[in-house]
């Protein structure tokens, strides 16, 4: 059997598609669904509508990817990559970020306030250690220094209570390699790894909430099968967002009016740079679509997955401007990468189109591509 090469982009597309379809089928069978720790009754037709709209939004991102990928020519890491010095600085910066997380709560999941200078925090937010690793780390010429940085990133994610870092580490590794090579022997290895992580998922979830609530982790293996079932439901709910779209479709008139009344922040202000600048000129009282949904639906203060479809609901016919805006931003980013960076970075941005943008995390995705522009152009002009 000849080896199969799988793109990290299409692997992520497949993963999230299967998660959403599985979630939708389970919800239809049970006539109920779990969204952010709350149960909702399900109307089959509306849930199918949510799934179709979600699939169309995913198709938009695939078109963006394919539009540029077919004709793009990327230079190799040996030409446009980063040397050992950059890799060492990145390593030090990641250690520094771990120290800030442990002693000052920076980047820790569920941490409402941090204990450092506001200016330093703003600088660290802009030069996010995670984002810098995604951009610079994947383009390091040295495989050894890349792997060390990858391990430190994984440790940093766990220390900060962000278990998504485990999956992201795997995908970042694939972006570095450009694809996943599947052979008969390696297939057994991957399946074994997935099974081990799945069996450990109850412990990993307990670890996440122990870090979030600043309590000691207690290992309790009683009723482990029930905990494994809860972990399955929890992980499935974290990968999906068709349930969130369903909730918004049920109340689409309410969300549309809230946006028209400026209760929800414009998509043009999703990003640290433009939001901060605009807030200096005009004091903003609105909040993001994600925050608005969490407050109104779940009575919480965290962020959630509204998806791209959420913006279709609040914008309606004006969604055309939304599509043009993001299409141009993505293609401009691809253009900069193909000229001054590597295919590895192209794959990273494409991956986070799914991880961030597809789920409706507009600000996170804009911050990543803006930092990409900054670092790539800075390297080119030797700032």
Short mmCIF file of N, CA and C in Angstrom, two decimals, residues 99-183:
data_model
loop_
_atom_site.label_atom_id
_atom_site.label_comp_id
_atom_site.label_asym_id
_atom_site.label_seq_id
_atom_site.Cartn_x
_atom_site.Cartn_y
_atom_site.Cartn_z
N UNK A 99 6.34 31.72 32.82
CA UNK A 99 6.57 32.38 34.12
C UNK A 99 5.45 33.37 34.41
N UNK A 100 5.07 34.15 33.41
CA UNK A 100 3.98 35.13 33.58
C UNK A 100 2.66 34.42 33.88
N UNK A 101 2.46 33.27 33.27
CA UNK A 101 1.23 32.51 33.51
C UNK A 101 1.18 31.97 34.94
N UNK A 102 2.30 31.42 35.40
CA UNK A 102 2.35 30.81 36.73
C UNK A 102 2.23 31.83 37.85
N UNK A 103 2.96 32.95 37.71
CA UNK A 103 3.04 33.91 38.81
C UNK A 103 2.07 35.09 38.69
N UNK A 104 1.62 35.38 37.48
CA UNK A 104 0.75 36.56 37.30
C UNK A 104 -0.57 36.25 36.59
N UNK A 105 -0.79 35.00 36.24
CA UNK A 105 -2.06 34.62 35.65
C UNK A 105 -2.25 35.02 34.21
N UNK A 106 -1.18 35.41 33.53
CA UNK A 106 -1.29 35.84 32.13
C UNK A 106 -1.61 34.64 31.23
N UNK A 107 -2.69 34.76 30.45
CA UNK A 107 -3.06 33.72 29.50
C UNK A 107 -3.69 32.49 30.10
N UNK A 108 -3.95 32.49 31.40
CA UNK A 108 -4.56 31.33 32.06
C UNK A 108 -6.06 31.31 31.77
N UNK A 109 -6.58 30.17 31.39
CA UNK A 109 -8.00 30.04 31.07
C UNK A 109 -8.85 30.38 32.28
N UNK A 110 -9.85 31.24 32.09
CA UNK A 110 -10.75 31.61 33.16
C UNK A 110 -10.23 32.69 34.09
N UNK A 111 -9.02 33.21 33.84
CA UNK A 111 -8.44 34.25 34.68
C UNK A 111 -9.02 35.61 34.26
N UNK A 112 -9.78 36.24 35.16
CA UNK A 112 -10.45 37.50 34.82
C UNK A 112 -9.51 38.69 34.87
N UNK A 113 -8.50 38.64 35.72
CA UNK A 113 -7.58 39.77 35.81
C UNK A 113 -6.15 39.26 35.98
N UNK A 114 -5.22 40.06 35.48
CA UNK A 114 -3.81 39.72 35.59
C UNK A 114 -3.11 40.76 36.46
N UNK A 115 -1.96 40.35 37.02
CA UNK A 115 -1.29 41.20 38.01
C UNK A 115 0.00 41.80 37.46
N UNK A 116 -0.07 42.32 36.24
CA UNK A 116 1.11 42.97 35.66
C UNK A 116 0.73 44.33 35.12
N UNK A 117 1.76 45.12 34.81
CA UNK A 117 1.55 46.45 34.26
C UNK A 117 0.70 46.40 32.99
N UNK A 118 -0.24 47.37 32.86
CA UNK A 118 -1.18 47.37 31.74
C UNK A 118 -0.47 47.50 30.40
N UNK A 119 0.59 48.31 30.36
CA UNK A 119 1.34 48.51 29.11
C UNK A 119 2.05 47.23 28.70
N UNK A 120 2.66 46.55 29.69
CA UNK A 120 3.33 45.28 29.42
C UNK A 120 2.32 44.24 28.95
N UNK A 121 1.16 44.23 29.57
CA UNK A 121 0.13 43.27 29.18
C UNK A 121 -0.35 43.52 27.75
N UNK A 122 -0.48 44.79 27.37
CA UNK A 122 -0.89 45.13 26.00
C UNK A 122 0.15 44.66 25.00
N UNK A 123 1.44 44.84 25.35
CA UNK A 123 2.52 44.41 24.46
C UNK A 123 2.53 42.90 24.31
N UNK A 124 2.34 42.19 25.43
CA UNK A 124 2.33 40.73 25.40
C UNK A 124 1.11 40.22 24.63
N UNK A 125 -0.01 40.93 24.75
CA UNK A 125 -1.22 40.54 24.02
C UNK A 125 -1.00 40.67 22.51
N UNK A 126 -0.30 41.73 22.11
CA UNK A 126 -0.02 41.92 20.69
C UNK A 126 0.98 40.88 20.19
N UNK A 127 2.08 40.73 20.95
CA UNK A 127 3.10 39.73 20.60
C UNK A 127 2.83 38.43 21.36
N UNK A 128 1.66 37.88 21.14
CA UNK A 128 1.27 36.64 21.82
C UNK A 128 2.30 35.55 21.58
N UNK A 129 2.78 34.95 22.67
CA UNK A 129 3.80 33.90 22.55
C UNK A 129 3.30 32.75 21.69
N UNK A 130 2.02 32.42 21.83
CA UNK A 130 1.46 31.33 21.02
C UNK A 130 1.49 31.69 19.54
N UNK A 131 1.00 32.90 19.22
CA UNK A 131 0.95 33.32 17.82
C UNK A 131 2.35 33.44 17.22
N UNK A 132 3.28 33.97 18.00
CA UNK A 132 4.66 34.09 17.51
C UNK A 132 5.23 32.71 17.23
N UNK A 133 4.91 31.74 18.09
CA UNK A 133 5.36 30.37 17.84
C UNK A 133 4.75 29.81 16.56
N UNK A 134 3.44 30.04 16.36
CA UNK A 134 2.79 29.54 15.14
C UNK A 134 3.47 30.10 13.90
N UNK A 135 3.79 31.39 13.95
CA UNK A 135 4.32 32.08 12.77
C UNK A 135 5.81 31.80 12.57
N UNK A 136 6.59 31.99 13.63
CA UNK A 136 8.05 31.85 13.53
C UNK A 136 8.47 30.39 13.69
N UNK A 137 7.90 29.70 14.67
CA UNK A 137 8.32 28.33 14.98
C UNK A 137 8.20 27.38 13.81
N UNK A 138 7.10 27.47 13.06
CA UNK A 138 6.90 26.56 11.93
C UNK A 138 7.87 26.83 10.78
N UNK A 139 8.52 28.01 10.81
CA UNK A 139 9.44 28.38 9.72
C UNK A 139 10.91 28.30 10.14
N UNK A 140 11.18 27.70 11.29
CA UNK A 140 12.56 27.54 11.73
C UNK A 140 13.30 26.54 10.84
N UNK A 141 14.49 26.90 10.46
CA UNK A 141 15.28 26.00 9.60
C UNK A 141 15.70 24.74 10.34
N UNK A 142 15.95 24.87 11.63
CA UNK A 142 16.40 23.74 12.43
C UNK A 142 15.20 22.91 12.92
N UNK A 143 15.16 21.63 12.54
CA UNK A 143 14.09 20.75 13.01
C UNK A 143 14.17 20.55 14.53
N UNK A 144 15.40 20.47 15.03
CA UNK A 144 15.60 20.25 16.46
C UNK A 144 15.06 21.40 17.29
N UNK A 145 15.39 22.64 16.91
CA UNK A 145 14.92 23.81 17.66
C UNK A 145 13.41 23.95 17.53
N UNK A 146 12.86 23.59 16.36
CA UNK A 146 11.40 23.60 16.20
C UNK A 146 10.75 22.63 17.18
N UNK A 147 11.28 21.42 17.27
CA UNK A 147 10.68 20.41 18.14
C UNK A 147 10.75 20.82 19.61
N UNK A 148 11.87 21.44 20.01
CA UNK A 148 12.00 21.91 21.40
C UNK A 148 10.95 22.99 21.67
N UNK A 149 10.80 23.93 20.73
CA UNK A 149 9.80 24.99 20.88
C UNK A 149 8.38 24.41 20.91
N UNK A 150 8.15 23.36 20.12
CA UNK A 150 6.84 22.72 20.09
C UNK A 150 6.52 22.10 21.45
N UNK A 151 7.50 21.44 22.05
CA UNK A 151 7.31 20.83 23.37
C UNK A 151 7.02 21.90 24.42
N UNK A 152 7.77 23.01 24.36
CA UNK A 152 7.56 24.10 25.32
C UNK A 152 6.17 24.72 25.14
N UNK A 153 5.73 24.85 23.88
CA UNK A 153 4.38 25.37 23.63
C UNK A 153 3.33 24.44 24.23
N UNK A 154 3.53 23.13 24.08
CA UNK A 154 2.59 22.16 24.63
C UNK A 154 2.54 22.27 26.16
N UNK A 155 3.70 22.37 26.79
CA UNK A 155 3.77 22.54 28.25
C UNK A 155 3.08 23.83 28.67
N UNK A 156 3.34 24.90 27.93
CA UNK A 156 2.73 26.20 28.22
C UNK A 156 1.21 26.12 28.16
N UNK A 157 0.69 25.42 27.16
CA UNK A 157 -0.76 25.28 27.00
C UNK A 157 -1.38 24.56 28.18
N UNK A 158 -0.73 23.48 28.62
CA UNK A 158 -1.25 22.70 29.74
C UNK A 158 -1.18 23.51 31.04
N UNK A 159 -0.07 24.21 31.24
CA UNK A 159 0.09 25.06 32.44
C UNK A 159 -1.01 26.11 32.52
N UNK A 160 -1.41 26.63 31.35
CA UNK A 160 -2.44 27.67 31.31
C UNK A 160 -3.86 27.12 31.25
N UNK A 161 -3.97 25.79 31.29
CA UNK A 161 -5.30 25.17 31.34
C UNK A 161 -6.00 25.14 30.00
N UNK A 162 -5.25 25.24 28.90
CA UNK A 162 -5.84 25.23 27.58
C UNK A 162 -5.53 23.91 26.92
N UNK A 163 -6.45 22.95 27.04
CA UNK A 163 -6.22 21.60 26.53
C UNK A 163 -6.27 21.55 25.01
N UNK A 164 -6.86 22.58 24.39
CA UNK A 164 -6.86 22.64 22.93
C UNK A 164 -5.45 22.68 22.38
N UNK A 165 -4.49 23.08 23.22
CA UNK A 165 -3.10 23.14 22.80
C UNK A 165 -2.54 21.79 22.41
N UNK A 166 -3.11 20.71 22.96
CA UNK A 166 -2.65 19.36 22.60
C UNK A 166 -2.95 19.08 21.13
N UNK A 167 -4.18 19.38 20.72
CA UNK A 167 -4.56 19.17 19.32
C UNK A 167 -3.83 20.15 18.40
N UNK A 168 -3.73 21.41 18.84
CA UNK A 168 -3.05 22.42 18.02
C UNK A 168 -1.59 22.03 17.81
N UNK A 169 -0.95 21.48 18.83
CA UNK A 169 0.44 21.05 18.71
C UNK A 169 0.60 20.03 17.58
N UNK A 170 -0.34 19.10 17.53
CA UNK A 170 -0.31 18.08 16.48
C UNK A 170 -0.45 18.72 15.10
N UNK A 171 -1.39 19.66 14.96
CA UNK A 171 -1.61 20.29 13.66
C UNK A 171 -0.45 21.21 13.27
N UNK A 172 0.14 21.88 14.25
CA UNK A 172 1.30 22.73 13.95
C UNK A 172 2.47 21.88 13.48
N UNK A 173 2.62 20.70 14.08
CA UNK A 173 3.65 19.76 13.64
C UNK A 173 3.42 19.34 12.18
N UNK A 174 2.15 19.14 11.84
CA UNK A 174 1.81 18.77 10.46
C UNK A 174 2.07 19.92 9.49
N UNK A 175 1.78 21.15 9.93
CA UNK A 175 2.06 22.32 9.08
C UNK A 175 3.55 22.42 8.79
N UNK A 176 4.35 22.12 9.78
CA UNK A 176 5.80 22.13 9.59
C UNK A 176 6.23 21.08 8.56
N UNK A 177 5.61 19.89 8.64
CA UNK A 177 5.95 18.80 7.73
C UNK A 177 5.23 18.94 6.38
N UNK A 178 4.21 19.81 6.35
CA UNK A 178 3.38 20.11 5.17
C UNK A 178 2.24 19.12 4.96
N UNK A 179 2.32 17.93 5.50
CA UNK A 179 1.24 16.96 5.36
C UNK A 179 1.45 15.81 6.34
N UNK A 180 0.41 15.04 6.54
CA UNK A 180 0.48 13.83 7.36
C UNK A 180 0.63 12.64 6.42
N UNK A 181 1.70 11.89 6.61
CA UNK A 181 1.92 10.70 5.79
C UNK A 181 1.37 9.48 6.53
N UNK A 182 0.41 8.82 5.90
CA UNK A 182 -0.24 7.67 6.53
C UNK A 182 0.18 6.38 5.80
N UNK A 183 0.86 5.52 6.55
CA UNK A 183 1.20 4.17 6.08
C UNK A 183 0.50 3.17 6.99
#
